[in-house]
Amino acid sequence: MSGAGFDPLLVSEFTRDPIAERDSVCQRTSCQASVRKGQPYIYIGTKGGKPGRYVCAPCYRRYQVQPDTVTISRDAHAGGPDMNAIQRSISAAHSRSISCSPSCMVPANNHFTESINPPAVVPVNQGLANASRGMPPPPPLQRRPEVRVPSAAWESPDGQPVALWNSRAEGSQNALGYNPNHKAYAAEHNYWANRAYGCLPVETITLSITALHETGKRGRQRGTPFGNICEGVKDVDARLTAPKLRVLALSTLVPCVQAFCPQFPWRTDEFIVRDEAWVDLAKYSDLHRPYFYDGCFPPNNRKGTKGASFKTKICGLNIIVPQAQWLEYEAFKEELESNGACKPATLHTRSPSPGPSNRRRSLSPRCASFRTSSPPPRPSNHLRRSVAQVSQGSSELSLGLSLLPASRTVSSVVTKSPPVKPPAPPLNIPSPNQKDIKEALKSGGAASLNVEQILKQTTQLVDFHPIPTLPFTQILKPEHRSFNVNMSDLSPGQIRVDQTPRSLIGVGGFKTAQAAQLILSYPLNFGLGSRSGQSVVAKRPYIRQENLEGKPPFPRYVISDELDKLFREANVLYWAKALLSMTYTFVDCALAASDRPPIFDIPRLRFVEAGLALGYANTSGGGGPRSVSCKAGSVSTAYLVEELIPDAELFVKFIHNGSCLPLIEPGEPEYNVAEFLAFTQHVQYVKTGGLAYISDYQGSTSLLTDPQILTHPSVGEGSNIFSEGNLEKGVEEFENEHICNKYCKWPGFSLATFQSGVKRNPS
């Protein structure tokens, strides 16, 4: 039984009073206080599959008051006066009373207008601001010829790596810590940075690679397949050039050709790679142009559609064995079969006679005959004919041809009786375990189709509008200040949503998340929707009720309210992407301008790719008691479609929207990421002039989702902007609550630190 005064929702997995049976230590990382025998010692369960911990009474009370995502209370002023109406009436009266005062005249576009509101805070050039105050402009930044990074290296003209900075030469013995292994840091940093933001090639083709040999005959058949050697390669980048395609084809099929006859010494450097039009890729003139890419855009003759789009196709390549080498192989094969041997015969030549024919001592290994017993018989007619045909097209075998008529200089092959096939060894196949067979029969025989999963899948026609990522400077322009469905090209397609309880990924305070598949008619070039049947997360708002247990079915809004809420969520994600992009631009510029890198690593995160999907009704009618009747072909459902965070990555809430302090305890694996996200709020607060920053950070250590944009009360002026999670008081009290960490205090960022608990007047 739990002790008095303890919340039973936080105490779990116990069978006795939560008191210490012996002297113990609090297991909270930042506390570790001593707990005497008989004092409260409570077990706290955790989320995400992590083990729980035993904590002392003060730590238990801290967990009780630790908040989650909170929203604006809509009933805070129920039954009281309308504060917004009072504010508007006071503002109007004040405006009338000072309408004749010169102090309220604000210049705008060379005209004077009456206003009681201060002008909007905009970024001002520091040099112009100092000039207006009579102060000298700041000194320009000194540009140095190179960034002195201990781990970076460059290549000199002779190809040798040269270090950019020798820390030992400057005498900084206390800050060394570098060894020769750090020279590869720059290359590794660039590789992983490009890989984190790079997309996989979505424009791919399939290669069909076949092995042929030249026939030497004129006509339509230029090559003959042999050995049924043909390999297919899927998901090949369509932008590969001819040299790269040639390397890919040879590396794929040469092992198969060598396995076709391991005894024959194949000369793979003579193989030729040709396409279906018999063009030699090695002689293709344009080495930097994608070889098959232009052929993947078929002409589009449909009316009302845009230009041609990329269509994947199957492209053929042929590995050609030259005719001379193939004739050598046939002669080798015939002699090998006549000997009945399973391995190639050894080479043997007789000493040439003295005289002018001494030049014949350099007998080519390709034309040398096989070791035989005396007396040597005459060479076979087929071997003579094969080598004679080869000599017409190859100068390398002319010497061997001149040696063939002199039968004394070359020994032939002695015919032997075929060897007797050895008896096959007795088969000793072990029998499977009878217990495993029984379990497999029992499980396999009882298998049945999951009818509920099949019937609960719904497919709907949608128009997909992706949410773009724009620079923060561009988002300030009037045409880009909010997300608009007309900002990007419309992508029609389908969405398949699994309605079973097993597919429910999560239920938040506002939305549900279901597993789904996005199938676009014309896949996009990159990002969400670039692959057909891509697994995504479909989010929809639901009506919160007290008796709702977090299980389907969930009550939904009418389509007009649902569209309004999802558009607000999409607009918040649109602004969050721009603010985070501005933060990383600030960080990268500071790192490039600094002489020495920081002692910590910069986490690289981004928000998930997402878009708004508008679903259309297939038939006329309503969808529920709260839905309105909709006609066939009209918008009936809306989804916020997001990129799926892999299951292998743990989902963590780093910072909630009710406070700017990290939720992760020091010492936890994710604490470094939480500290960096708190630093991003500091940067955004400073760069926006104390007007806005991102909050409610949550997701994995690489992908973030479901953010909130917090704004200063002077921005909204009492109106509801962005979403219900916009707690304006957080921005107003940011300088009092924010605690600067190692990222904020690094001199390279040049950020003014805030002292927690000390109110500072904005400059």
Short mmCIF file of N, CA, C and O in Angstrom, two decimals, residues 111-168:
data_model
loop_
_atom_site.label_atom_id
_atom_site.label_comp_id
_atom_site.label_asym_id
_atom_site.label_seq_id
_atom_site.Cartn_x
_atom_site.Cartn_y
_atom_site.Cartn_z
N HIS A 111 5.31 61.01 -44.33
CA HIS A 111 4.04 61.59 -43.88
C HIS A 111 3.94 61.36 -42.38
O HIS A 111 4.52 60.40 -41.84
N PHE A 112 3.14 62.18 -41.71
CA PHE A 112 2.95 62.04 -40.28
C PHE A 112 1.57 61.44 -40.04
O PHE A 112 0.56 61.93 -40.54
N THR A 113 1.53 60.34 -39.26
CA THR A 113 0.28 59.68 -38.93
C THR A 113 0.17 59.58 -37.43
O THR A 113 1.17 59.57 -36.71
N GLU A 114 -1.05 59.51 -36.93
CA GLU A 114 -1.29 59.42 -35.50
C GLU A 114 -1.28 57.96 -35.09
O GLU A 114 -1.98 57.14 -35.68
N SER A 115 -0.50 57.63 -34.06
CA SER A 115 -0.41 56.25 -33.59
C SER A 115 0.05 56.24 -32.16
O SER A 115 0.88 57.06 -31.76
N ILE A 116 -0.50 55.36 -31.38
CA ILE A 116 -0.06 55.19 -29.99
C ILE A 116 0.79 53.95 -29.85
O ILE A 116 1.25 53.64 -28.75
N ASN A 117 0.95 53.20 -30.90
CA ASN A 117 1.73 51.96 -30.84
C ASN A 117 3.15 52.24 -31.30
O ASN A 117 3.35 52.97 -32.26
N PRO A 118 4.13 51.66 -30.69
CA PRO A 118 5.51 51.88 -31.14
C PRO A 118 5.73 51.18 -32.47
O PRO A 118 5.02 50.24 -32.82
N PRO A 119 6.70 51.66 -33.24
CA PRO A 119 6.97 50.99 -34.53
C PRO A 119 7.49 49.59 -34.32
O PRO A 119 8.02 49.25 -33.26
N ALA A 120 7.33 48.75 -35.33
CA ALA A 120 7.79 47.36 -35.25
C ALA A 120 9.30 47.31 -35.15
O ALA A 120 10.01 48.12 -35.72
N VAL A 121 9.77 46.34 -34.41
CA VAL A 121 11.21 46.16 -34.23
C VAL A 121 11.77 45.46 -35.46
O VAL A 121 11.32 44.37 -35.80
N VAL A 122 12.70 46.09 -36.13
CA VAL A 122 13.28 45.51 -37.33
C VAL A 122 14.79 45.49 -37.15
O VAL A 122 15.36 46.29 -36.40
N PRO A 123 15.50 44.57 -37.85
CA PRO A 123 16.96 44.55 -37.74
C PRO A 123 17.55 45.83 -38.31
O PRO A 123 17.15 46.32 -39.37
N VAL A 124 18.51 46.44 -37.61
CA VAL A 124 19.15 47.69 -38.01
C VAL A 124 20.63 47.45 -38.15
O VAL A 124 21.24 46.76 -37.32
N ASN A 125 21.23 47.97 -39.21
CA ASN A 125 22.66 47.88 -39.40
C ASN A 125 23.38 48.59 -38.27
O ASN A 125 23.05 49.74 -37.94
N GLN A 126 24.37 47.94 -37.66
CA GLN A 126 25.03 48.51 -36.49
C GLN A 126 25.78 49.78 -36.85
O GLN A 126 25.86 50.73 -36.06
N GLY A 127 26.36 49.83 -38.07
CA GLY A 127 27.09 51.03 -38.47
C GLY A 127 26.18 52.22 -38.63
O GLY A 127 26.50 53.34 -38.20
N LEU A 128 24.99 52.01 -39.22
CA LEU A 128 24.05 53.11 -39.38
C LEU A 128 23.52 53.57 -38.03
O LEU A 128 23.32 54.77 -37.79
N ALA A 129 23.27 52.62 -37.13
CA ALA A 129 22.77 52.99 -35.81
C ALA A 129 23.79 53.82 -35.05
O ALA A 129 23.46 54.82 -34.40
N ASN A 130 25.05 53.47 -35.12
CA ASN A 130 26.09 54.24 -34.43
C ASN A 130 26.25 55.63 -35.05
O ASN A 130 26.51 56.62 -34.37
N ALA A 131 26.11 55.69 -36.40
CA ALA A 131 26.25 56.98 -37.06
C ALA A 131 25.14 57.94 -36.65
O ALA A 131 25.35 59.15 -36.50
N SER A 132 23.90 57.38 -36.48
CA SER A 132 22.80 58.24 -36.08
C SER A 132 22.96 58.77 -34.66
O SER A 132 22.41 59.80 -34.30
N ARG A 133 23.71 58.05 -33.82
CA ARG A 133 23.91 58.49 -32.44
C ARG A 133 25.19 59.32 -32.29
O ARG A 133 25.58 59.68 -31.18
N GLY A 134 25.89 59.56 -33.40
CA GLY A 134 27.12 60.32 -33.31
C GLY A 134 28.31 59.49 -32.88
O GLY A 134 29.32 60.03 -32.43
N MET A 135 28.21 58.18 -32.96
CA MET A 135 29.29 57.30 -32.54
C MET A 135 30.03 56.83 -33.77
O MET A 135 29.45 56.68 -34.85
N PRO A 136 31.34 56.56 -33.66
CA PRO A 136 32.09 56.04 -34.83
C PRO A 136 31.62 54.63 -35.16
O PRO A 136 31.20 53.89 -34.29
N PRO A 137 31.66 54.24 -36.43
CA PRO A 137 31.25 52.88 -36.81
C PRO A 137 32.22 51.85 -36.24
O PRO A 137 33.38 52.16 -35.97
N PRO A 138 31.76 50.62 -36.01
CA PRO A 138 32.64 49.58 -35.46
C PRO A 138 33.73 49.24 -36.46
O PRO A 138 33.55 49.37 -37.67
N PRO A 139 34.90 48.82 -35.98
CA PRO A 139 35.99 48.44 -36.91
C PRO A 139 35.59 47.23 -37.73
O PRO A 139 34.88 46.35 -37.25
N PRO A 140 36.00 47.19 -38.98
CA PRO A 140 35.64 46.03 -39.83
C PRO A 140 36.33 44.78 -39.34
O PRO A 140 37.40 44.81 -38.73
N LEU A 141 35.70 43.63 -39.63
CA LEU A 141 36.26 42.35 -39.25
C LEU A 141 37.52 42.09 -40.07
O LEU A 141 37.56 42.32 -41.28
N GLN A 142 38.56 41.62 -39.40
CA GLN A 142 39.80 41.32 -40.10
C GLN A 142 39.68 39.96 -40.78
O GLN A 142 39.38 38.96 -40.14
N ARG A 143 39.90 39.96 -42.06
CA ARG A 143 39.86 38.73 -42.84
C ARG A 143 41.24 38.09 -42.86
O ARG A 143 42.22 38.73 -43.25
N ARG A 144 41.31 36.90 -42.48
CA ARG A 144 42.58 36.20 -42.46
C ARG A 144 42.67 35.26 -43.66
O ARG A 144 41.66 34.82 -44.19
N PRO A 145 43.88 34.95 -44.05
CA PRO A 145 44.00 34.12 -45.27
C PRO A 145 43.46 32.72 -45.10
O PRO A 145 43.08 32.09 -46.06
N GLU A 146 43.39 32.23 -43.87
CA GLU A 146 42.92 30.87 -43.69
C GLU A 146 42.35 30.73 -42.29
O GLU A 146 42.74 31.44 -41.37
N VAL A 147 41.42 29.78 -42.10
CA VAL A 147 40.85 29.48 -40.79
C VAL A 147 41.76 28.47 -40.11
O VAL A 147 41.97 27.38 -40.63
N ARG A 148 42.27 28.84 -38.97
CA ARG A 148 43.24 27.99 -38.31
C ARG A 148 42.50 27.01 -37.41
O ARG A 148 42.17 27.31 -36.28
N VAL A 149 42.22 25.84 -37.94
CA VAL A 149 41.53 24.80 -37.20
C VAL A 149 42.52 23.68 -36.94
O VAL A 149 43.18 23.23 -37.88
N PRO A 150 42.68 23.23 -35.70
CA PRO A 150 43.71 22.23 -35.44
C PRO A 150 43.53 20.97 -36.24
O PRO A 150 44.49 20.33 -36.64
N SER A 151 42.26 20.56 -36.48
CA SER A 151 42.03 19.27 -37.11
C SER A 151 41.92 19.35 -38.61
O SER A 151 41.71 18.34 -39.25
N ALA A 152 41.96 20.57 -39.19
CA ALA A 152 41.77 20.68 -40.63
C ALA A 152 43.10 20.51 -41.35
O ALA A 152 44.17 20.74 -40.80
N ALA A 153 43.06 20.11 -42.60
CA ALA A 153 44.26 19.92 -43.41
C ALA A 153 43.91 20.20 -44.84
O ALA A 153 42.76 20.08 -45.25
N TRP A 154 44.90 20.60 -45.62
CA TRP A 154 44.69 20.84 -47.04
C TRP A 154 45.79 20.16 -47.80
O TRP A 154 46.83 19.79 -47.27
N GLU A 155 45.61 20.01 -49.10
CA GLU A 155 46.57 19.32 -49.94
C GLU A 155 47.37 20.36 -50.73
O GLU A 155 46.81 21.26 -51.35
N SER A 156 48.68 20.22 -50.67
CA SER A 156 49.56 21.09 -51.43
C SER A 156 49.54 20.69 -52.90
O SER A 156 48.99 19.65 -53.27
N PRO A 157 50.12 21.50 -53.78
CA PRO A 157 50.12 21.14 -55.21
C PRO A 157 50.76 19.80 -55.51
O PRO A 157 50.42 19.16 -56.50
N ASP A 158 51.69 19.32 -54.66
CA ASP A 158 52.30 18.02 -54.93
C ASP A 158 51.49 16.88 -54.34
O ASP A 158 51.93 15.73 -54.38
N GLY A 159 50.29 17.16 -53.79
CA GLY A 159 49.43 16.09 -53.32
C GLY A 159 49.65 15.67 -51.89
O GLY A 159 49.01 14.74 -51.41
N GLN A 160 50.57 16.33 -51.14
CA GLN A 160 50.86 15.96 -49.76
C GLN A 160 49.99 16.78 -48.81
O GLN A 160 49.84 17.98 -49.00
N PRO A 161 49.38 16.14 -47.77
CA PRO A 161 48.57 16.90 -46.82
C PRO A 161 49.42 17.81 -45.95
O PRO A 161 50.49 17.43 -45.49
N VAL A 162 48.96 19.05 -45.73
CA VAL A 162 49.69 20.04 -44.94
C VAL A 162 48.74 20.55 -43.87
O VAL A 162 47.61 20.94 -44.18
N ALA A 163 49.14 20.54 -42.62
CA ALA A 163 48.29 21.03 -41.52
C ALA A 163 48.18 22.54 -41.59
O ALA A 163 49.13 23.24 -41.92
N LEU A 164 46.98 23.06 -41.30
CA LEU A 164 46.75 24.50 -41.34
C LEU A 164 47.26 25.20 -40.07
O LEU A 164 47.50 26.39 -40.08
N TRP A 165 47.41 24.48 -38.98
CA TRP A 165 47.79 25.13 -37.74
C TRP A 165 48.56 24.15 -36.89
O TRP A 165 48.12 23.03 -36.67
N ASN A 166 49.70 24.54 -36.46
CA ASN A 166 50.53 23.71 -35.60
C ASN A 166 50.44 24.28 -34.19
O ASN A 166 51.01 25.33 -33.90
N SER A 167 49.66 23.62 -33.35
CA SER A 167 49.42 24.15 -32.01
C SER A 167 50.68 24.14 -31.17
O SER A 167 50.85 24.95 -30.28
N ARG A 168 51.61 23.21 -31.44
CA ARG A 168 52.85 23.17 -30.66
C ARG A 168 53.72 24.39 -30.95
O ARG A 168 54.44 24.87 -30.09
#
